[in-house]
Short mmCIF file of C-alpha atoms and ligand atoms in Angstrom, two decimals:
data_model
loop_
_atom_site.label_atom_id
_atom_site.label_comp_id
_atom_site.label_asym_id
_atom_site.label_seq_id
_atom_site.Cartn_x
_atom_site.Cartn_y
_atom_site.Cartn_z
CA MET A 1103 153.53 95.81 60.54
CA PRO A 1104 151.10 96.05 63.46
CA ILE A 1105 148.71 93.17 64.12
CA TYR A 1106 145.06 94.06 64.51
CA THR A 1107 142.53 91.90 66.35
CA VAL A 1108 138.76 92.18 66.58
CA GLY A 1109 137.24 90.76 69.80
CA LEU A 1110 133.52 89.95 70.07
CA GLU A 1111 131.63 89.50 73.34
CA SER A 1112 128.02 88.30 73.73
CA SER A 1113 127.91 85.88 76.67
CA CYS A 1114 125.11 87.66 78.49
CA ASP A 1115 123.38 91.00 77.89
CA GLU A 1116 126.31 93.13 76.76
CA THR A 1117 127.23 93.28 73.09
CA GLY A 1118 130.90 94.18 72.85
CA VAL A 1119 133.33 94.81 70.01
CA GLY A 1120 136.95 95.73 70.69
CA VAL A 1121 139.83 96.44 68.32
CA ILE A 1122 143.33 95.69 69.60
CA GLU A 1123 146.71 96.62 68.16
CA ASN A 1124 149.68 94.32 68.75
CA GLY A 1125 148.28 92.36 71.63
CA SER A 1126 147.38 94.93 74.22
CA LYS A 1127 146.77 98.43 72.87
CA ILE A 1128 143.03 99.13 72.88
CA LEU A 1129 142.10 101.15 69.78
CA SER A 1130 138.36 100.96 70.46
CA ASN A 1131 136.04 99.19 72.87
CA LYS A 1132 132.37 99.59 71.93
CA ILE A 1133 129.78 98.23 74.34
CA TYR A 1134 126.02 98.13 74.02
CA SER A 1135 124.32 97.22 77.26
CA GLN A 1136 120.83 95.74 77.09
CA SER A 1137 120.27 96.07 80.83
CA GLN A 1138 117.41 98.57 80.38
CA ILE A 1139 115.61 96.15 78.07
CA HIS A 1140 115.83 93.35 80.63
CA GLU A 1141 115.12 95.57 83.65
CA LYS A 1142 111.36 95.02 83.57
CA TYR A 1143 111.86 91.23 83.71
CA GLY A 1144 114.20 91.44 86.71
CA GLY A 1145 116.92 89.52 84.88
CA VAL A 1146 118.25 88.61 81.46
CA VAL A 1147 115.78 86.94 79.09
CA PRO A 1148 118.02 84.80 76.83
CA GLU A 1149 115.83 84.95 73.72
CA ILE A 1150 115.54 88.75 73.85
CA ALA A 1151 119.27 89.05 74.53
CA SER A 1152 120.10 86.91 71.47
CA ARG A 1153 117.92 89.02 69.19
CA ASN A 1154 119.46 92.24 70.43
CA HIS A 1155 122.99 90.93 69.94
CA LEU A 1156 122.00 90.08 66.39
CA LYS A 1157 120.71 93.63 65.83
CA LYS A 1158 123.63 95.42 67.48
CA PHE A 1159 126.76 93.56 66.36
CA GLY A 1160 126.74 95.01 62.83
CA PRO A 1161 126.53 98.69 63.81
CA LEU A 1162 128.94 98.21 66.75
CA LEU A 1163 131.54 96.53 64.54
CA GLY A 1164 131.30 99.48 62.13
CA GLU A 1165 131.73 101.98 64.97
CA ALA A 1166 134.62 100.09 66.54
CA LEU A 1167 136.49 99.87 63.21
CA SER A 1168 135.91 103.51 62.35
CA GLU A 1169 137.07 104.67 65.79
CA ALA A 1170 140.21 102.55 65.29
CA ASN A 1171 140.60 104.09 61.81
CA LEU A 1172 140.63 100.67 60.20
CA ASN A 1173 138.68 98.64 57.64
CA LEU A 1174 137.76 94.97 57.92
CA GLN A 1175 140.51 94.28 55.36
CA ASP A 1176 143.12 95.59 57.86
CA ILE A 1177 142.19 92.99 60.51
CA ASP A 1178 144.58 90.06 61.09
CA LEU A 1179 142.60 87.82 63.43
CA ILE A 1180 139.24 87.43 65.13
CA GLY A 1181 138.37 86.34 68.66
CA ALA A 1182 134.91 85.65 70.08
CA THR A 1183 133.62 84.38 73.43
CA TYR A 1184 132.53 80.72 73.26
CA GLY A 1185 131.67 80.27 76.95
CA PRO A 1186 130.63 80.37 79.71
CA GLY A 1187 127.33 82.18 79.34
CA LEU A 1188 123.87 81.87 77.84
CA VAL A 1189 123.84 79.54 74.87
CA GLY A 1190 121.73 81.70 72.52
CA PRO A 1191 123.67 84.93 73.09
CA LEU A 1192 126.99 83.02 72.85
CA LEU A 1193 125.93 81.55 69.51
CA VAL A 1194 125.37 84.99 67.99
CA GLY A 1195 128.87 86.37 68.67
CA LEU A 1196 130.57 83.05 68.02
CA SER A 1197 128.83 82.60 64.66
CA LEU A 1198 129.67 86.15 63.65
CA GLY A 1199 133.32 85.66 64.63
CA LYS A 1200 133.65 82.40 62.76
CA SER A 1201 131.88 83.78 59.65
CA LEU A 1202 134.14 86.84 59.57
CA ALA A 1203 137.22 84.66 59.95
CA TYR A 1204 136.04 82.27 57.25
CA SER A 1205 135.11 84.95 54.73
CA LEU A 1206 138.23 87.08 55.33
CA GLU A 1207 140.45 83.97 55.58
CA LEU A 1208 141.76 84.94 59.02
CA PRO A 1209 142.66 82.86 62.07
CA PHE A 1210 139.84 82.52 64.60
CA TYR A 1211 140.21 82.07 68.37
CA GLY A 1212 137.34 80.99 70.62
CA VAL A 1213 137.88 82.77 73.94
CA ASN A 1214 136.98 81.66 77.46
CA HIS A 1215 135.09 84.62 78.93
CA LEU A 1216 136.58 84.04 82.41
CA GLU A 1217 140.11 83.98 81.05
CA ALA A 1218 139.32 87.22 79.23
CA HIS A 1219 138.36 88.86 82.54
CA VAL A 1220 141.83 87.86 83.79
CA PHE A 1221 143.39 89.27 80.63
CA ALA A 1222 141.67 92.64 81.19
CA HIS A 1223 144.69 93.18 83.46
CA PHE A 1224 147.20 92.26 80.80
CA ALA A 1225 146.54 95.47 78.87
CA SER A 1226 147.66 97.66 81.75
CA GLY A 1227 151.00 95.89 82.06
CA ALA A 1228 150.74 96.61 85.78
CA VAL A 1229 150.17 93.01 86.89
CA SER A 1230 152.37 90.01 86.28
CA PRO A 1231 151.91 86.39 87.40
CA PRO A 1232 151.92 84.73 89.78
CA PHE A 1233 148.94 86.47 91.34
CA LEU A 1234 145.56 85.64 92.78
CA ALA A 1235 142.53 86.46 90.66
CA LEU A 1236 139.23 87.12 92.38
CA LEU A 1237 136.61 86.75 89.68
CA VAL A 1238 133.30 88.28 90.66
CA SER A 1239 130.47 88.73 88.19
CA GLY A 1240 126.80 88.03 87.59
CA GLY A 1241 127.59 84.42 86.71
CA HIS A 1242 130.79 83.66 88.63
CA THR A 1243 132.53 83.91 91.95
CA SER A 1244 135.91 82.21 91.86
CA LEU A 1245 139.37 82.40 93.28
CA VAL A 1246 141.96 81.42 90.72
CA LEU A 1247 145.72 81.24 91.03
CA VAL A 1248 147.23 82.69 87.85
CA GLN A 1249 150.55 80.81 87.70
CA ARG A 1250 151.43 82.45 84.40
CA TRP A 1251 149.35 83.99 81.61
CA GLY A 1252 147.34 81.07 80.26
CA LYS A 1253 147.98 78.72 83.21
CA TYR A 1254 145.48 78.66 86.06
CA ARG A 1255 144.56 76.67 89.17
CA ARG A 1256 141.06 77.01 90.57
CA LEU A 1257 141.14 77.43 94.35
CA GLY A 1258 137.55 78.10 95.23
CA GLU A 1259 134.16 79.02 93.79
CA THR A 1260 130.58 79.57 94.77
CA ARG A 1261 128.51 76.55 95.71
CA ASP A 1262 125.26 78.30 94.84
CA ASP A 1263 124.61 81.87 93.64
CA ALA A 1264 127.26 84.10 92.13
CA VAL A 1265 127.84 87.27 94.12
CA GLY A 1266 126.60 89.54 91.30
CA GLU A 1267 123.49 87.37 91.06
CA ALA A 1268 122.91 87.92 94.81
CA PHE A 1269 123.21 91.70 94.26
CA ASP A 1270 120.74 91.48 91.35
CA LYS A 1271 118.27 89.32 93.31
CA VAL A 1272 118.37 91.63 96.33
CA GLY A 1273 117.77 94.49 93.88
CA HIS A 1274 114.77 92.67 92.47
CA MET A 1275 113.20 91.93 95.89
CA THR A 1276 113.65 95.53 97.02
CA GLY A 1277 112.35 96.87 93.70
CA ILE A 1278 115.37 98.98 92.76
CA GLY A 1279 115.74 97.43 89.30
CA TYR A 1280 118.28 95.48 87.23
CA PRO A 1281 121.26 95.37 87.20
CA ALA A 1282 121.22 96.16 90.87
CA GLY A 1283 124.96 96.09 91.64
CA PRO A 1284 125.72 99.73 90.77
CA LYS A 1285 122.47 100.90 92.44
CA ILE A 1286 123.15 99.00 95.67
CA ASP A 1287 126.69 100.40 95.66
CA GLU A 1288 125.32 103.95 95.37
CA ILE A 1289 122.36 103.67 97.79
CA SER A 1290 124.52 101.90 100.40
CA LYS A 1291 126.67 105.00 100.75
CA LYS A 1292 123.73 106.59 102.60
CA GLY A 1293 123.10 103.55 104.81
CA ASN A 1294 124.42 102.08 108.02
CA ALA A 1295 126.09 98.73 107.31
CA THR A 1296 125.67 97.48 110.87
CA SER A 1297 121.88 97.97 111.01
CA PHE A 1298 121.09 94.40 110.00
CA ASP A 1299 123.13 91.46 111.18
CA PHE A 1300 123.15 89.38 107.99
CA PRO A 1301 124.96 86.02 107.84
CA ARG A 1302 128.33 85.54 106.18
CA PRO A 1303 127.99 81.88 105.13
CA MET A 1304 131.17 79.78 105.08
CA ILE A 1305 133.36 82.75 105.97
CA ASP A 1306 135.41 80.96 108.63
CA SER A 1307 137.03 78.24 106.58
CA GLY A 1308 137.89 77.14 103.08
CA LEU A 1309 137.96 79.04 99.83
CA ASP A 1310 134.51 78.24 98.47
CA PHE A 1311 131.68 80.75 98.67
CA SER A 1312 127.96 80.61 99.35
CA PHE A 1313 125.58 83.52 98.87
CA ALA A 1314 122.16 81.82 98.83
CA GLY A 1315 121.78 82.00 102.63
CA LEU A 1316 122.61 85.71 102.67
CA LYS A 1317 120.11 86.35 99.89
CA SER A 1318 117.41 84.41 101.79
CA ALA A 1319 118.14 86.33 104.99
CA VAL A 1320 117.62 89.64 103.14
CA SER A 1321 114.44 88.25 101.60
CA ARG A 1322 113.06 87.26 105.04
CA GLU A 1323 113.76 90.78 106.32
CA VAL A 1324 112.00 92.35 103.31
CA GLU A 1325 108.94 90.14 103.76
CA LYS A 1326 108.81 90.64 107.53
CA ASP A 1327 108.64 94.40 107.52
CA GLY A 1328 107.63 96.52 104.55
CA ASN A 1329 108.93 99.60 106.38
CA TYR A 1330 112.58 98.69 106.41
CA ASN A 1331 115.14 101.42 105.82
CA LEU A 1332 116.37 100.73 102.27
CA PRO A 1333 119.88 102.25 102.49
CA ASP A 1334 120.51 100.45 105.82
CA LEU A 1335 119.26 97.13 104.46
CA LEU A 1336 121.32 97.37 101.26
CA ALA A 1337 124.45 98.59 103.06
CA SER A 1338 124.19 95.68 105.53
CA PHE A 1339 123.75 93.19 102.68
CA GLN A 1340 126.66 94.67 100.73
CA GLU A 1341 128.88 94.61 103.81
CA ALA A 1342 128.17 90.91 104.40
CA ALA A 1343 128.97 90.06 100.76
CA VAL A 1344 132.13 92.19 100.73
CA ASP A 1345 133.33 90.73 104.06
CA THR A 1346 133.17 87.21 102.64
CA LEU A 1347 134.96 88.14 99.41
CA THR A 1348 137.67 90.01 101.33
CA GLU A 1349 138.26 87.30 103.91
CA LYS A 1350 138.52 84.50 101.34
CA ALA A 1351 140.73 86.45 98.93
CA ILE A 1352 143.21 87.31 101.68
CA ARG A 1353 143.16 83.70 102.95
CA ALA A 1354 143.85 82.35 99.45
CA ALA A 1355 146.70 84.79 98.77
CA ARG A 1356 148.36 83.92 102.08
CA GLU A 1357 147.92 80.17 101.60
CA GLU A 1358 149.38 80.32 98.10
CA GLU A 1359 152.07 82.80 99.15
CA VAL A 1360 151.38 85.30 96.38
CA ASP A 1361 151.59 88.96 97.20
CA HIS A 1362 149.10 90.36 94.72
CA ILE A 1363 145.32 90.08 94.40
CA SER A 1364 143.69 91.28 91.26
CA VAL A 1365 139.93 91.61 91.05
CA MET A 1366 137.93 91.21 87.87
CA GLY A 1367 134.33 90.90 86.64
CA GLY A 1368 131.40 93.28 87.04
CA VAL A 1369 131.35 93.25 90.85
CA SER A 1370 134.97 94.51 90.90
CA ALA A 1371 133.39 97.91 90.20
CA ASN A 1372 131.97 97.83 93.75
CA SER A 1373 133.40 100.75 95.71
CA ARG A 1374 133.07 99.09 99.13
CA LEU A 1375 134.92 95.98 97.89
CA ARG A 1376 137.71 98.16 96.51
CA GLU A 1377 137.97 99.99 99.82
CA LYS A 1378 137.73 97.01 102.14
CA LEU A 1379 139.85 94.52 100.21
CA GLY A 1380 142.44 97.23 99.56
CA ALA A 1381 142.71 98.02 103.28
CA ALA A 1382 142.86 94.35 104.36
CA ALA A 1383 145.53 93.61 101.76
CA THR A 1384 147.68 96.50 102.97
CA GLU A 1385 147.39 95.13 106.49
CA TYR A 1386 148.92 91.83 105.33
CA GLY A 1387 151.56 93.42 103.10
CA LEU A 1388 149.70 92.48 99.91
CA THR A 1389 148.80 94.66 96.94
CA THR A 1390 145.55 94.78 94.95
CA SER A 1391 144.55 95.94 91.52
CA PHE A 1392 141.27 96.56 89.79
CA PRO A 1393 141.00 97.14 86.04
CA PRO A 1394 139.55 100.47 84.87
CA LEU A 1395 135.76 100.45 85.08
CA ASP A 1396 135.10 100.00 81.36
CA LEU A 1397 137.31 96.90 81.39
CA CYS A 1398 135.71 95.52 84.60
CA THR A 1399 132.37 94.65 83.08
CA ASP A 1400 131.83 92.55 79.95
CA ASN A 1401 133.50 94.03 76.89
CA GLY A 1402 134.99 93.10 73.53
CA ALA A 1403 138.48 94.50 74.18
CA MET A 1404 139.28 91.83 76.79
CA ILE A 1405 138.23 89.15 74.28
CA GLY A 1406 140.48 90.68 71.60
CA ILE A 1407 143.41 90.92 74.03
CA THR A 1408 143.06 87.23 74.96
CA ALA A 1409 142.81 86.13 71.32
CA ALA A 1410 145.82 88.27 70.36
CA TYR A 1411 147.86 86.81 73.21
CA LYS A 1412 147.15 83.27 71.98
CA HIS A 1413 148.00 84.21 68.41
CA LEU A 1414 151.24 85.98 69.34
CA ASN A 1415 152.22 82.93 71.42
CA GLN A 1416 151.73 80.69 68.41
CA GLU A 1417 148.76 78.84 69.86
CA LYS A 1418 146.74 77.00 67.26
CA PRO A 1419 143.57 78.81 66.13
CA SER A 1420 140.24 77.22 67.07
CA PRO A 1421 138.49 74.97 64.57
CA LEU A 1422 135.53 76.64 62.87
CA GLU A 1423 133.36 73.78 64.19
CA LEU A 1424 133.82 75.19 67.72
CA GLY A 1425 130.41 75.45 69.40
CA PRO A 1426 129.28 77.44 72.45
CA ASP A 1427 130.09 75.97 75.88
CA PRO A 1428 127.69 77.53 78.41
CA SER A 1429 129.36 75.93 81.44
CA LEU A 1430 133.01 76.39 80.46
CA ASN A 1431 135.28 76.91 83.49
CA LEU A 1432 138.81 78.07 84.17
CA GLY A 1433 141.67 75.94 85.52
O1 KG4 B 1453 131.15 90.78 84.48
P1 KG4 B 1453 129.77 91.29 84.27
O2 KG4 B 1453 129.59 92.56 83.48
O3 KG4 B 1453 128.88 90.22 83.57
C1 KG4 B 1453 128.92 88.87 83.87
O4 KG4 B 1453 129.76 88.15 83.26
O5 KG4 B 1453 128.13 88.47 84.75
O6 KG4 B 1453 129.09 91.45 85.71
C2 KG4 B 1453 127.77 91.90 85.87
C3 KG4 B 1453 127.41 91.85 87.34
C4 KG4 B 1453 125.96 92.15 87.65
O7 KG4 B 1453 125.47 91.17 88.53
C5 KG4 B 1453 125.99 93.53 88.31
O8 KG4 B 1453 124.93 93.72 89.24
C6 KG4 B 1453 127.34 93.48 89.00
O9 KG4 B 1453 128.20 92.84 88.07
N1 KG4 B 1453 127.87 94.82 89.30
C7 KG4 B 1453 128.09 95.28 90.55
C8 KG4 B 1453 128.55 96.61 90.42
N2 KG4 B 1453 128.60 96.92 89.09
C9 KG4 B 1453 128.19 95.81 88.42
N3 KG4 B 1453 127.94 94.68 91.74
C10 KG4 B 1453 128.25 95.39 92.83
N4 KG4 B 1453 128.67 96.69 92.81
C11 KG4 B 1453 128.84 97.32 91.63
N5 KG4 B 1453 129.26 98.59 91.61
ZN1 ZN B 1454 131.77 88.76 82.70
#
């Protein structure tokens, strides 16, 4: 008999419901992005995000089950993100997950959102530990050694802004809207990345990151001259951010003597990062992988895959008293 898992994601502004068969086969992965709702505020407004999760989870769960050709009664276990993220949004998905598990008498697994980004690679079967995970999203920038599935060592992380946050803030100051990552990626293709000499803080040593100085340098340029060339400015910013990520990821892989770097989180969709990190890795005899785009950004399938993995490995389900942990980390 196959085992079916429902995974629920609501750590930020994406409502996600995924249905997984037997641990890694994705039967459906429904995502509702609220980014247009938050665009006019220049960032996610937690209270509005919570209310929209509340509105959207019901219909999305129905759609995800019907696409998977299943009923709630067919489901064997439930997983939901319990951190890190915004406390209100986390509470909505977590409460729904626990209520479903309680009423259907199913095991419930609280899932670490960062671990789920790592597990987005598990579904493909193309990556096996040990490998280096570069986790780049709106809330996180970390280098993590994946020693085996479920066992991690944190090697480095940002000391200030997350890289996705820097993309979104640069988007806000240049008025291109939220979320700015995909827009900067697109507009930069028309720009010259050497036009502005932006700093690459902390690039020369260590495995920690810092993006606040880069963001401030872009802000100074924007304030100095209203007539700046937008594609050139964005391309130069993107290049500085990508250079730092590339340099540190290669350094970490070589120090830890692993030959594979896998990139996860929303910023892993960035085309310049894919190109530049891919080329640098080849130069050092390393390989890279990026999950398919719909698994790169926040989604319910990665939550379901992580919960199913824990269940199939006989890990104990989470207690139903489990609360949200906004600052949960990995490793
Ligand atoms: O993983 P994710 O969906 O949510 C978080 O957990 O944060 O990542 C969202 C972040 C946003 O900051 C967004 O601007 C960024 O990923 N992003 C990108 C691209 N696509 C999304 N950043 C750079 N280039 C992209 N193509
Ligand atoms: Zn994420």
